[in-house]
Amino acid sequence: AQSVSQHNHHVILSEAASLELGCNYSYGGTVNLFWYVQYPGQHLQLLLKYFSGDPLVKGIKGFEAEFIKSKFSFNLRKPSVQWSDTAEYFCAVRGKGAGNNRKLIWGLGTSLAVNP
Amino acid sequence: EAGVTQFPSHSVIEKGQTVTLRCDPISGHDNLYWYRRVMGKEIKFLLHFVKESKQDESGMPNNRFLAERTGGTYSTLKVQPAELEDSGVYFCASSPGQGSNSPLHFGNGTRLTVT
């Protein structure tokens, strides 16, 4: 079955703390991987993505994620969070190649609250 | 460029009523997707249009849901009759290309509450 599992549903941090959000996926084939973020009152927006190449990808606002193929994982990290990082974070995968596989498979999301 | 817009932003209806959600994609984007997030669950794919054609509607829950994209521009998603379990946030997204590398641009979503 195709699925994405996010390990943490609610995370509360203080500013300057480090962040790591876990994401594992199950998919019968090769995938592209994504992290999306939804800030309060805003639309979902792409934080970063992995298609191929260097498994360590950097996104906007100092976020990065590492694809570990052997573990089917794509964890999101940020060394030092800010209050403005308060948002909901979603891990998602999409199959590569042709066919009816354009849909994104999503994790449950992680709500991050950063205290000033 | 203008982003993906969805209307209304919120809708509260009674069970058995009809609701129509609208999505205006970014101009020139042939691909349009509908997703839904029911409270406490993952965001789930509903369907995918390429221009006016339904490319994949495997995620549509049942025949109470009807999506259209006349002329390949904006899309509507009608729920008739609405049931309690239809409550959730309905997201629309568009993309210019069909490849798996093509980025999706999302609207703000429509929060539907069925009472």
PDB file of C-alpha atoms in Angstrom:
ATOM      1  CA  ALA A   1       0.000   0.000   0.000  1.00  0.00           C
ATOM      2  CA  GLN A   2       1.124   3.534  -0.698  1.00  0.00           C
ATOM      3  CA  SER A   3       1.496   5.563   2.447  1.00  0.00           C
ATOM      4  CA  VAL A   4       3.491   8.270   4.168  1.00  0.00           C
ATOM      5  CA  SER A   5       4.106   8.236   7.881  1.00  0.00           C
ATOM      6  CA  GLN A   6       5.072  11.317   9.851  1.00  0.00           C
ATOM      7  CA  HIS A   7       6.339  10.462  13.284  1.00  0.00           C
ATOM      8  CA  ASN A   8       5.448  13.606  15.169  1.00  0.00           C
ATOM      9  CA  HIS A   9       1.986  15.109  15.050  1.00  0.00           C
ATOM     10  CA  HIS A  10       2.548  17.988  17.452  1.00  0.00           C
ATOM     11  CA  VAL A  11       5.887  19.565  18.239  1.00  0.00           C
ATOM     12  CA  ILE A  12       6.543  22.488  20.558  1.00  0.00           C
ATOM     13  CA  LEU A  13       9.945  24.131  20.570  1.00  0.00           C
ATOM     14  CA  SER A  14      11.586  27.252  21.868  1.00  0.00           C
ATOM     15  CA  GLU A  15      13.259  29.636  19.478  1.00  0.00           C
ATOM     16  CA  ALA A  16      16.801  28.606  18.492  1.00  0.00           C
ATOM     17  CA  ALA A  17      16.092  24.942  19.190  1.00  0.00           C
ATOM     18  CA  SER A  18      16.901  22.431  16.489  1.00  0.00           C
ATOM     19  CA  LEU A  19      14.143  20.704  14.583  1.00  0.00           C
ATOM     20  CA  GLU A  20      13.888  17.287  13.019  1.00  0.00           C
ATOM     21  CA  LEU A  21      10.612  15.939  11.668  1.00  0.00           C
ATOM     22  CA  GLY A  22      10.537  12.320  10.641  1.00  0.00           C
ATOM     23  CA  CYS A  23       8.959  11.013   7.458  1.00  0.00           C
ATOM     24  CA  ASN A  24       8.895   7.462   6.126  1.00  0.00           C
ATOM     25  CA  TYR A  25       7.089   6.243   3.058  1.00  0.00           C
ATOM     26  CA  SER A  26       5.877   3.053   1.469  1.00  0.00           C
ATOM     27  CA  TYR A  27       5.489   3.012  -2.303  1.00  0.00           C
ATOM     28  CA  GLY A  28       5.918   0.316  -4.935  1.00  0.00           C
ATOM     29  CA  GLY A  29       8.328   2.188  -7.141  1.00  0.00           C
ATOM     30  CA  THR A  30      10.607   5.180  -7.359  1.00  0.00           C
ATOM     31  CA  VAL A  31       9.314   8.441  -6.030  1.00  0.00           C
ATOM     32  CA  ASN A  32       9.813  12.140  -5.841  1.00  0.00           C
ATOM     33  CA  LEU A  33       9.649  13.455  -2.299  1.00  0.00           C
ATOM     34  CA  PHE A  34       8.323  16.722  -0.973  1.00  0.00           C
ATOM     35  CA  TRP A  35       7.883  18.740   2.152  1.00  0.00           C
ATOM     36  CA  TYR A  36       5.081  21.294   2.117  1.00  0.00           C
ATOM     37  CA  VAL A  37       4.345  23.909   4.749  1.00  0.00           C
ATOM     38  CA  GLN A  38       1.134  25.694   5.594  1.00  0.00           C
ATOM     39  CA  TYR A  39       1.512  28.845   7.660  1.00  0.00           C
ATOM     40  CA  PRO A  40      -1.544  30.013   9.584  1.00  0.00           C
ATOM     41  CA  GLY A  41      -4.135  31.393   7.189  1.00  0.00           C
ATOM     42  CA  GLN A  42      -2.058  30.693   4.114  1.00  0.00           C
ATOM     43  CA  HIS A  43      -1.997  28.160   1.327  1.00  0.00           C
ATOM     44  CA  LEU A  44       0.167  25.077   1.171  1.00  0.00           C
ATOM     45  CA  GLN A  45       3.547  25.905  -0.269  1.00  0.00           C
ATOM     46  CA  LEU A  46       6.532  23.870  -1.268  1.00  0.00           C
ATOM     47  CA  LEU A  47       9.355  23.873   1.262  1.00  0.00           C
ATOM     48  CA  LEU A  48      11.717  21.569  -0.600  1.00  0.00           C
ATOM     49  CA  LYS A  49      11.772  18.594  -2.903  1.00  0.00           C
ATOM     50  CA  TYR A  50      13.960  15.660  -3.893  1.00  0.00           C
ATOM     51  CA  PHE A  51      13.919  14.226  -7.395  1.00  0.00           C
ATOM     52  CA  SER A  52      17.393  12.755  -7.845  1.00  0.00           C
ATOM     53  CA  GLY A  53      21.065  13.399  -7.205  1.00  0.00           C
ATOM     54  CA  ASP A  54      22.447  14.653  -3.905  1.00  0.00           C
ATOM     55  CA  PRO A  55      20.209  13.133  -1.214  1.00  0.00           C
ATOM     56  CA  LEU A  56      20.664  16.189   0.992  1.00  0.00           C
ATOM     57  CA  VAL A  57      18.422  18.918  -0.343  1.00  0.00           C
ATOM     58  CA  LYS A  58      18.102  22.457   0.826  1.00  0.00           C
ATOM     59  CA  GLY A  59      14.903  24.423   0.750  1.00  0.00           C
ATOM     60  CA  ILE A  60      13.616  27.816   1.670  1.00  0.00           C
ATOM     61  CA  LYS A  61      14.073  29.481   5.054  1.00  0.00           C
ATOM     62  CA  GLY A  62      17.025  27.362   6.101  1.00  0.00           C
ATOM     63  CA  PHE A  63      15.269  24.008   5.944  1.00  0.00           C
ATOM     64  CA  GLU A  64      16.923  20.888   4.609  1.00  0.00           C
ATOM     65  CA  ALA A  65      15.972  17.263   4.215  1.00  0.00           C
ATOM     66  CA  GLU A  66      17.884  14.073   3.673  1.00  0.00           C
ATOM     67  CA  PHE A  67      16.669  11.198   1.547  1.00  0.00           C
ATOM     68  CA  ILE A  68      17.866   7.852   2.875  1.00  0.00           C
ATOM     69  CA  LYS A  69      16.791   5.296   0.317  1.00  0.00           C
ATOM     70  CA  SER A  70      17.570   2.254   2.438  1.00  0.00           C
ATOM     71  CA  LYS A  71      15.303   3.543   5.180  1.00  0.00           C
ATOM     72  CA  PHE A  72      12.611   4.976   2.896  1.00  0.00           C
ATOM     73  CA  SER A  73      12.970   8.169   4.873  1.00  0.00           C
ATOM     74  CA  PHE A  74      12.987  11.875   4.083  1.00  0.00           C
ATOM     75  CA  ASN A  75      13.439  13.702   7.367  1.00  0.00           C
ATOM     76  CA  LEU A  76      13.168  17.464   7.587  1.00  0.00           C
ATOM     77  CA  ARG A  77      15.664  19.467   9.620  1.00  0.00           C
ATOM     78  CA  LYS A  78      16.419  23.010  10.640  1.00  0.00           C
ATOM     79  CA  PRO A  79      19.315  23.852  12.964  1.00  0.00           C
ATOM     80  CA  SER A  80      17.646  26.797  14.684  1.00  0.00           C
ATOM     81  CA  VAL A  81      13.924  27.484  14.500  1.00  0.00           C
ATOM     82  CA  GLN A  82      12.259  30.866  14.689  1.00  0.00           C
ATOM     83  CA  TRP A  83       8.836  31.904  15.895  1.00  0.00           C
ATOM     84  CA  SER A  84       7.881  32.463  12.242  1.00  0.00           C
ATOM     85  CA  ASP A  85       8.369  28.738  11.570  1.00  0.00           C
ATOM     86  CA  THR A  86       5.157  28.034  13.458  1.00  0.00           C
ATOM     87  CA  ALA A  87       3.117  26.155  10.871  1.00  0.00           C
ATOM     88  CA  GLU A  88       1.928  22.744   9.784  1.00  0.00           C
ATOM     89  CA  TYR A  89       4.409  20.613   7.858  1.00  0.00           C
ATOM     90  CA  PHE A  90       3.479  17.869   5.432  1.00  0.00           C
ATOM     91  CA  CYS A  91       5.618  15.180   3.890  1.00  0.00           C
ATOM     92  CA  ALA A  92       4.404  13.849   0.538  1.00  0.00           C
ATOM     93  CA  VAL A  93       5.538  11.517  -2.242  1.00  0.00           C
ATOM     94  CA  ARG A  94       4.602  11.145  -5.876  1.00  0.00           C
ATOM     95  CA  GLY A  95       5.510   8.353  -8.239  1.00  0.00           C
ATOM     96  CA  LYS A  96       7.911   8.935 -11.090  1.00  0.00           C
ATOM     97  CA  GLY A  97       7.244   8.024 -14.676  1.00  0.00           C
ATOM     98  CA  ALA A  98       4.201   7.909 -16.885  1.00  0.00           C
ATOM     99  CA  GLY A  99       0.712   6.809 -16.046  1.00  0.00           C
ATOM    100  CA  ASN A 100      -1.924   7.797 -13.548  1.00  0.00           C
ATOM    101  CA  ASN A 101       0.503   8.467 -10.764  1.00  0.00           C
ATOM    102  CA  ARG A 102       0.359  12.228 -10.613  1.00  0.00           C
ATOM    103  CA  LYS A 103      -1.299  12.252  -7.276  1.00  0.00           C
ATOM    104  CA  LEU A 104       0.553  13.154  -4.135  1.00  0.00           C
ATOM    105  CA  ILE A 105       0.423  10.733  -1.234  1.00  0.00           C
ATOM    106  CA  TRP A 106       0.490  12.712   2.014  1.00  0.00           C
ATOM    107  CA  GLY A 107       1.453  12.210   5.595  1.00  0.00           C
ATOM    108  CA  LEU A 108      -0.815  13.287   8.438  1.00  0.00           C
ATOM    109  CA  GLY A 109       1.098  16.501   8.975  1.00  0.00           C
ATOM    110  CA  THR A 110       3.040  17.870  11.933  1.00  0.00           C
ATOM    111  CA  SER A 111       1.904  20.935  13.751  1.00  0.00           C
ATOM    112  CA  LEU A 112       4.913  22.923  14.916  1.00  0.00           C
ATOM    113  CA  ALA A 113       4.604  25.665  17.505  1.00  0.00           C
ATOM    114  CA  VAL A 114       7.673  27.756  18.243  1.00  0.00           C
ATOM    115  CA  ASN A 115       7.601  29.766  21.422  1.00  0.00           C
ATOM    116  CA  PRO A 116       9.421  33.105  21.375  1.00  0.00           C
TER     117      PRO A 116
ATOM    118  CA  GLU B   1       1.105  36.111 -11.385  1.00  0.00           C
ATOM    119  CA  ALA B   2      -2.160  35.476  -9.573  1.00  0.00           C
ATOM    120  CA  GLY B   3      -2.196  32.287  -7.564  1.00  0.00           C
ATOM    121  CA  VAL B   4      -4.764  29.548  -7.365  1.00  0.00           C
ATOM    122  CA  THR B   5      -7.972  30.935  -5.953  1.00  0.00           C
ATOM    123  CA  GLN B   6     -10.761  29.006  -4.308  1.00  0.00           C
ATOM    124  CA  PHE B   7     -14.252  30.109  -3.458  1.00  0.00           C
ATOM    125  CA  PRO B   8     -15.816  30.140  -0.963  1.00  0.00           C
ATOM    126  CA  SER B   9     -13.221  30.056   1.781  1.00  0.00           C
ATOM    127  CA  HIS B  10     -15.782  28.636   4.206  1.00  0.00           C
ATOM    128  CA  SER B  11     -19.135  26.967   3.735  1.00  0.00           C
ATOM    129  CA  VAL B  12     -21.531  25.691   6.363  1.00  0.00           C
ATOM    130  CA  ILE B  13     -24.468  23.660   5.078  1.00  0.00           C
ATOM    131  CA  GLU B  14     -26.950  21.189   6.439  1.00  0.00           C
ATOM    132  CA  LYS B  15     -26.916  17.520   5.678  1.00  0.00           C
ATOM    133  CA  GLY B  16     -28.790  16.874   2.468  1.00  0.00           C
ATOM    134  CA  GLN B  17     -28.055  20.242   0.922  1.00  0.00           C
ATOM    135  CA  THR B  18     -25.920  20.897  -2.126  1.00  0.00           C
ATOM    136  CA  VAL B  19     -22.667  22.819  -2.192  1.00  0.00           C
ATOM    137  CA  THR B  20     -20.495  23.847  -5.116  1.00  0.00           C
ATOM    138  CA  LEU B  21     -16.859  24.694  -4.631  1.00  0.00           C
ATOM    139  CA  ARG B  22     -14.936  26.595  -7.237  1.00  0.00           C
ATOM    140  CA  CYS B  23     -11.271  26.667  -8.147  1.00  0.00           C
ATOM    141  CA  ASP B  24      -9.542  29.065 -10.500  1.00  0.00           C
ATOM    142  CA  PRO B  25      -6.103  27.740 -11.401  1.00  0.00           C
ATOM    143  CA  ILE B  26      -3.146  29.820 -12.440  1.00  0.00           C
ATOM    144  CA  SER B  27      -3.685  31.001 -15.996  1.00  0.00           C
ATOM    145  CA  GLY B  28      -2.156  28.622 -18.500  1.00  0.00           C
ATOM    146  CA  HIS B  29      -1.953  25.669 -16.132  1.00  0.00           C
ATOM    147  CA  ASP B  30      -3.438  22.674 -17.884  1.00  0.00           C
ATOM    148  CA  ASN B  31      -3.364  20.444 -14.826  1.00  0.00           C
ATOM    149  CA  LEU B  32      -5.828  20.911 -12.017  1.00  0.00           C
ATOM    150  CA  TYR B  33      -6.120  18.729  -8.923  1.00  0.00           C
ATOM    151  CA  TRP B  34      -8.595  18.453  -6.115  1.00  0.00           C
ATOM    152  CA  TYR B  35      -7.562  17.161  -2.707  1.00  0.00           C
ATOM    153  CA  ARG B  36      -9.438  16.863   0.564  1.00  0.00           C
ATOM    154  CA  ARG B  37      -8.401  16.806   4.180  1.00  0.00           C
ATOM    155  CA  VAL B  38     -10.872  15.389   6.640  1.00  0.00           C
ATOM    156  CA  MET B  39     -10.132  16.378  10.248  1.00  0.00           C
ATOM    157  CA  GLY B  40      -7.556  14.100  11.788  1.00  0.00           C
ATOM    158  CA  LYS B  41      -6.754  12.366   8.521  1.00  0.00           C
ATOM    159  CA  GLU B  42      -4.250  12.759   5.713  1.00  0.00           C
ATOM    160  CA  ILE B  43      -4.788  14.977   2.728  1.00  0.00           C
ATOM    161  CA  LYS B  44      -6.294  12.702   0.089  1.00  0.00           C
ATOM    162  CA  PHE B  45      -6.303  12.977  -3.671  1.00  0.00           C
ATOM    163  CA  LEU B  46      -9.722  13.315  -5.278  1.00  0.00           C
ATOM    164  CA  LEU B  47      -9.126  13.852  -8.965  1.00  0.00           C
ATOM    165  CA  HIS B  48      -6.957  15.309 -11.674  1.00  0.00           C
ATOM    166  CA  PHE B  49      -7.940  17.246 -14.778  1.00  0.00           C
ATOM    167  CA  VAL B  50      -5.809  17.827 -17.820  1.00  0.00           C
ATOM    168  CA  LYS B  51      -7.506  20.737 -19.490  1.00  0.00           C
ATOM    169  CA  GLU B  52     -11.181  19.764 -19.515  1.00  0.00           C
ATOM    170  CA  SER B  53     -10.616  16.001 -19.340  1.00  0.00           C
ATOM    171  CA  LYS B  54     -10.592  13.905 -16.211  1.00  0.00           C
ATOM    172  CA  GLN B  55      -7.217  12.194 -16.166  1.00  0.00           C
ATOM    173  CA  ASP B  56      -7.689  10.365 -12.895  1.00  0.00           C
ATOM    174  CA  GLU B  57     -10.760  10.380 -10.702  1.00  0.00           C
ATOM    175  CA  SER B  58      -9.841   7.379  -8.609  1.00  0.00           C
ATOM    176  CA  GLY B  59     -10.008   9.365  -5.389  1.00  0.00           C
ATOM    177  CA  MET B  60     -13.586  10.556  -5.694  1.00  0.00           C
ATOM    178  CA  PRO B  61     -15.417   9.116  -2.663  1.00  0.00           C
ATOM    179  CA  ASN B  62     -18.752   8.322  -4.315  1.00  0.00           C
ATOM    180  CA  ASN B  63     -21.275   9.524  -6.871  1.00  0.00           C
ATOM    181  CA  ARG B  64     -22.414  12.373  -4.653  1.00  0.00           C
ATOM    182  CA  PHE B  65     -19.313  14.197  -5.823  1.00  0.00           C
ATOM    183  CA  LEU B  66     -19.219  15.721  -9.304  1.00  0.00           C
ATOM    184  CA  ALA B  67     -16.283  17.670 -10.664  1.00  0.00           C
ATOM    185  CA  GLU B  68     -16.264  19.626 -13.872  1.00  0.00           C
ATOM    186  CA  ARG B  69     -13.834  21.805 -15.730  1.00  0.00           C
ATOM    187  CA  THR B  70     -15.712  23.234 -18.647  1.00  0.00           C
ATOM    188  CA  GLY B  71     -13.464  24.870 -21.201  1.00  0.00           C
ATOM    189  CA  GLY B  72     -10.395  23.786 -19.337  1.00  0.00           C
ATOM    190  CA  THR B  73     -10.271  26.874 -17.159  1.00  0.00           C
ATOM    191  CA  TYR B  74     -11.873  26.958 -13.723  1.00  0.00           C
ATOM    192  CA  SER B  75     -13.224  23.865 -12.040  1.00  0.00           C
ATOM    193  CA  THR B  76     -16.190  23.189  -9.809  1.00  0.00           C
ATOM    194  CA  LEU B  77     -16.698  20.417  -7.310  1.00  0.00           C
ATOM    195  CA  LYS B  78     -20.305  19.782  -6.388  1.00  0.00           C
ATOM    196  CA  VAL B  79     -21.415  17.698  -3.451  1.00  0.00           C
ATOM    197  CA  GLN B  80     -25.044  16.615  -3.676  1.00  0.00           C
ATOM    198  CA  PRO B  81     -26.482  15.698  -1.264  1.00  0.00           C
ATOM    199  CA  ALA B  82     -23.915  16.538   1.378  1.00  0.00           C
ATOM    200  CA  GLU B  83     -23.337  14.150   4.284  1.00  0.00           C
ATOM    201  CA  LEU B  84     -21.691  14.762   7.638  1.00  0.00           C
ATOM    202  CA  GLU B  85     -18.545  12.866   6.620  1.00  0.00           C
ATOM    203  CA  ASP B  86     -17.989  15.289   3.725  1.00  0.00           C
ATOM    204  CA  SER B  87     -16.814  17.941   6.175  1.00  0.00           C
ATOM    205  CA  GLY B  88     -13.213  18.917   5.687  1.00  0.00           C
ATOM    206  CA  VAL B  89     -10.922  21.237   3.804  1.00  0.00           C
ATOM    207  CA  TYR B  90     -10.970  20.944   0.031  1.00  0.00           C
ATOM    208  CA  PHE B  91      -7.770  21.995  -1.670  1.00  0.00           C
ATOM    209  CA  CYS B  92      -7.257  22.781  -5.306  1.00  0.00           C
ATOM    210  CA  ALA B  93      -3.868  22.814  -6.997  1.00  0.00           C
ATOM    211  CA  SER B  94      -2.642  23.483 -10.497  1.00  0.00           C
ATOM    212  CA  SER B  95       0.532  22.855 -12.435  1.00  0.00           C
ATOM    213  CA  PRO B  96       1.771  23.730 -15.875  1.00  0.00           C
ATOM    214  CA  GLY B  97       3.114  20.311 -16.855  1.00  0.00           C
ATOM    215  CA  GLN B  98       2.102  16.743 -16.250  1.00  0.00           C
ATOM    216  CA  GLY B  99       5.461  15.311 -15.356  1.00  0.00           C
ATOM    217  CA  SER B 100       6.108  14.156 -11.831  1.00  0.00           C
ATOM    218  CA  ASN B 101       8.639  16.973 -11.519  1.00  0.00           C
ATOM    219  CA  SER B 102       6.062  19.636 -12.245  1.00  0.00           C
ATOM    220  CA  PRO B 103       5.450  21.720  -9.108  1.00  0.00           C
ATOM    221  CA  LEU B 104       1.952  22.096  -7.698  1.00  0.00           C
ATOM    222  CA  HIS B 105       0.556  25.473  -6.696  1.00  0.00           C
ATOM    223  CA  PHE B 106      -2.154  25.291  -4.081  1.00  0.00           C
ATOM    224  CA  GLY B 107      -5.096  27.478  -3.252  1.00  0.00           C
ATOM    225  CA  ASN B 108      -6.046  28.418   0.300  1.00  0.00           C
ATOM    226  CA  GLY B 109      -8.692  25.721   0.431  1.00  0.00           C
ATOM    227  CA  THR B 110     -12.406  25.704   1.154  1.00  0.00           C
ATOM    228  CA  ARG B 111     -13.428  24.631   4.630  1.00  0.00           C
ATOM    229  CA  LEU B 112     -16.713  22.747   4.338  1.00  0.00           C
ATOM    230  CA  THR B 113     -18.775  22.014   7.412  1.00  0.00           C
ATOM    231  CA  VAL B 114     -21.835  19.815   7.075  1.00  0.00           C
ATOM    232  CA  THR B 115     -24.149  19.938  10.102  1.00  0.00           C
TER     233      THR B 115
END
